[in-house]
Amino acid sequence: MRWTFTVPDFIPTSVNALMHAGIGKRHRLKKSDKAIVDHYARQAGIPWATGPRLVSVAIMQPRGKLPDADNVLKSLLDSLVACRLLIDDDAVHMELGRVLVERVEKL
């Protein structure tokens, strides 16, 4: 079965931002990412993970500097695990599919 959900105007918190934030701010940033992912996944009716899943990501940004894909995956994958959409983000429970970061004309 395949599940897809879209989160408009969302770029997960970067590893750089998490590393340079104090512990309280880091917690708030990760909690915010989790809440956003959880909201849109539940809205799309995606069930909790019961086995391995393939995760593909497309980040589309109309302006500003494009983020490095690996820099935003950490918080996104942590959010998917926290929302129980992945059992874990290790190689046993998740396969990373296509990761696309691109500029778009207008969202």
PDB file of C-alpha atoms in Angstrom:
ATOM      1  CA  MET A   1       0.000   0.000   0.000  1.00  0.00           C
ATOM      2  CA  ARG A   2       1.187   3.531  -0.716  1.00  0.00           C
ATOM      3  CA  TRP A   3       0.474   6.595   1.403  1.00  0.00           C
ATOM      4  CA  THR A   4       1.232  10.174   0.444  1.00  0.00           C
ATOM      5  CA  PHE A   5       0.740  13.436   2.252  1.00  0.00           C
ATOM      6  CA  THR A   6       1.676  17.012   1.487  1.00  0.00           C
ATOM      7  CA  VAL A   7       2.656  19.646   4.005  1.00  0.00           C
ATOM      8  CA  PRO A   8       2.336  23.077   2.389  1.00  0.00           C
ATOM      9  CA  ASP A   9       4.943  25.755   3.122  1.00  0.00           C
ATOM     10  CA  PHE A  10       6.978  23.460   5.378  1.00  0.00           C
ATOM     11  CA  ILE A  11      10.705  22.869   5.486  1.00  0.00           C
ATOM     12  CA  PRO A  12      11.801  20.697   8.422  1.00  0.00           C
ATOM     13  CA  THR A  13      14.233  22.225  10.884  1.00  0.00           C
ATOM     14  CA  SER A  14      17.794  21.809   9.703  1.00  0.00           C
ATOM     15  CA  VAL A  15      20.449  19.903  11.616  1.00  0.00           C
ATOM     16  CA  ASN A  16      22.453  23.137  11.706  1.00  0.00           C
ATOM     17  CA  ALA A  17      19.586  24.977  13.415  1.00  0.00           C
ATOM     18  CA  LEU A  18      19.169  22.139  15.915  1.00  0.00           C
ATOM     19  CA  MET A  19      22.891  22.007  16.690  1.00  0.00           C
ATOM     20  CA  HIS A  20      23.140  25.730  17.311  1.00  0.00           C
ATOM     21  CA  ALA A  21      19.978  25.999  19.405  1.00  0.00           C
ATOM     22  CA  GLY A  22      19.882  25.693  23.157  1.00  0.00           C
ATOM     23  CA  ILE A  23      18.199  22.627  24.587  1.00  0.00           C
ATOM     24  CA  GLY A  24      14.867  24.391  25.167  1.00  0.00           C
ATOM     25  CA  LYS A  25      14.710  25.875  21.680  1.00  0.00           C
ATOM     26  CA  ARG A  26      15.826  22.573  20.130  1.00  0.00           C
ATOM     27  CA  HIS A  27      12.963  20.811  21.933  1.00  0.00           C
ATOM     28  CA  ARG A  28      10.444  23.424  20.696  1.00  0.00           C
ATOM     29  CA  LEU A  29      11.689  23.189  17.086  1.00  0.00           C
ATOM     30  CA  LYS A  30      11.452  19.386  17.042  1.00  0.00           C
ATOM     31  CA  LYS A  31       8.054  19.483  18.753  1.00  0.00           C
ATOM     32  CA  SER A  32       6.794  21.946  16.140  1.00  0.00           C
ATOM     33  CA  ASP A  33       8.021  19.755  13.263  1.00  0.00           C
ATOM     34  CA  LYS A  34       6.358  16.710  14.850  1.00  0.00           C
ATOM     35  CA  ALA A  35       3.042  18.537  15.315  1.00  0.00           C
ATOM     36  CA  ILE A  36       2.994  19.687  11.689  1.00  0.00           C
ATOM     37  CA  VAL A  37       3.849  16.242  10.303  1.00  0.00           C
ATOM     38  CA  ASP A  38       1.338  14.567  12.624  1.00  0.00           C
ATOM     39  CA  HIS A  39      -1.468  16.953  11.619  1.00  0.00           C
ATOM     40  CA  TYR A  40      -1.098  16.406   7.875  1.00  0.00           C
ATOM     41  CA  ALA A  41      -0.465  12.657   8.143  1.00  0.00           C
ATOM     42  CA  ARG A  42      -3.585  12.172  10.276  1.00  0.00           C
ATOM     43  CA  GLN A  43      -5.567  14.388   7.908  1.00  0.00           C
ATOM     44  CA  ALA A  44      -4.460  12.079   5.061  1.00  0.00           C
ATOM     45  CA  GLY A  45      -5.487   9.012   7.070  1.00  0.00           C
ATOM     46  CA  ILE A  46      -2.055   7.389   7.165  1.00  0.00           C
ATOM     47  CA  PRO A  47      -1.991   4.517   9.675  1.00  0.00           C
ATOM     48  CA  TRP A  48       0.767   3.812  12.168  1.00  0.00           C
ATOM     49  CA  ALA A  49       3.655   1.781  10.813  1.00  0.00           C
ATOM     50  CA  THR A  50       3.557  -1.956  11.382  1.00  0.00           C
ATOM     51  CA  GLY A  51       6.584  -2.823   9.270  1.00  0.00           C
ATOM     52  CA  PRO A  52       9.273  -1.297   7.061  1.00  0.00           C
ATOM     53  CA  ARG A  53       8.382   1.666   4.860  1.00  0.00           C
ATOM     54  CA  LEU A  54       9.908   3.412   1.892  1.00  0.00           C
ATOM     55  CA  VAL A  55      10.208   7.172   2.463  1.00  0.00           C
ATOM     56  CA  SER A  56      10.526   9.599  -0.445  1.00  0.00           C
ATOM     57  CA  VAL A  57      10.650  13.348   0.109  1.00  0.00           C
ATOM     58  CA  ALA A  58      10.093  16.354  -2.136  1.00  0.00           C
ATOM     59  CA  ILE A  59      10.878  19.807  -0.763  1.00  0.00           C
ATOM     60  CA  MET A  60       9.743  22.587  -3.047  1.00  0.00           C
ATOM     61  CA  GLN A  61      10.691  26.134  -2.241  1.00  0.00           C
ATOM     62  CA  PRO A  62       9.719  29.231  -4.209  1.00  0.00           C
ATOM     63  CA  ARG A  63      12.364  31.592  -2.812  1.00  0.00           C
ATOM     64  CA  GLY A  64      15.435  31.774  -0.632  1.00  0.00           C
ATOM     65  CA  LYS A  65      18.348  29.419  -0.374  1.00  0.00           C
ATOM     66  CA  LEU A  66      17.556  25.786  -1.062  1.00  0.00           C
ATOM     67  CA  PRO A  67      18.335  23.568   1.932  1.00  0.00           C
ATOM     68  CA  ASP A  68      20.679  20.605   1.659  1.00  0.00           C
ATOM     69  CA  ALA A  69      18.556  17.461   1.573  1.00  0.00           C
ATOM     70  CA  ASP A  70      20.565  15.678   4.264  1.00  0.00           C
ATOM     71  CA  ASN A  71      20.334  18.748   6.480  1.00  0.00           C
ATOM     72  CA  VAL A  72      16.532  18.596   6.749  1.00  0.00           C
ATOM     73  CA  LEU A  73      16.015  14.832   6.688  1.00  0.00           C
ATOM     74  CA  LYS A  74      17.054  14.309  10.334  1.00  0.00           C
ATOM     75  CA  SER A  75      14.192  16.305  11.830  1.00  0.00           C
ATOM     76  CA  LEU A  76      11.693  14.968   9.291  1.00  0.00           C
ATOM     77  CA  LEU A  77      12.600  11.324   9.963  1.00  0.00           C
ATOM     78  CA  ASP A  78      12.583  11.929  13.728  1.00  0.00           C
ATOM     79  CA  SER A  79       9.087  13.422  13.332  1.00  0.00           C
ATOM     80  CA  LEU A  80       7.886  10.401  11.347  1.00  0.00           C
ATOM     81  CA  VAL A  81       9.164   8.096  14.103  1.00  0.00           C
ATOM     82  CA  ALA A  82       7.630  10.252  16.870  1.00  0.00           C
ATOM     83  CA  CYS A  83       4.275  10.182  15.035  1.00  0.00           C
ATOM     84  CA  ARG A  84       4.570   6.378  14.697  1.00  0.00           C
ATOM     85  CA  LEU A  85       4.578   6.643  10.911  1.00  0.00           C
ATOM     86  CA  LEU A  86       7.917   4.806  11.015  1.00  0.00           C
ATOM     87  CA  ILE A  87       8.878   2.189  13.564  1.00  0.00           C
ATOM     88  CA  ASP A  88      12.450   3.512  13.483  1.00  0.00           C
ATOM     89  CA  ASP A  89      14.588   5.383  10.984  1.00  0.00           C
ATOM     90  CA  ASP A  90      17.199   2.615  10.807  1.00  0.00           C
ATOM     91  CA  ALA A  91      17.881   0.468   7.727  1.00  0.00           C
ATOM     92  CA  VAL A  92      15.723  -2.381   9.061  1.00  0.00           C
ATOM     93  CA  HIS A  93      12.528  -0.295   9.322  1.00  0.00           C
ATOM     94  CA  MET A  94      12.982   2.320   6.629  1.00  0.00           C
ATOM     95  CA  GLU A  95      14.313   2.575   3.123  1.00  0.00           C
ATOM     96  CA  LEU A  96      15.133   6.060   1.912  1.00  0.00           C
ATOM     97  CA  GLY A  97      13.753   6.614  -1.554  1.00  0.00           C
ATOM     98  CA  ARG A  98      14.068   9.670  -3.735  1.00  0.00           C
ATOM     99  CA  VAL A  99      14.908  12.938  -2.013  1.00  0.00           C
ATOM    100  CA  LEU A 100      14.166  15.968  -4.164  1.00  0.00           C
ATOM    101  CA  VAL A 101      14.929  19.583  -3.260  1.00  0.00           C
ATOM    102  CA  GLU A 102      14.009  22.060  -5.949  1.00  0.00           C
ATOM    103  CA  ARG A 103      12.968  25.586  -6.661  1.00  0.00           C
ATOM    104  CA  VAL A 104       9.455  26.110  -7.958  1.00  0.00           C
ATOM    105  CA  GLU A 105       7.982  29.193  -9.584  1.00  0.00           C
ATOM    106  CA  LYS A 106       5.135  29.676  -7.163  1.00  0.00           C
ATOM    107  CA  LEU A 107       3.351  27.427  -4.709  1.00  0.00           C
TER     108      LEU A 107
END
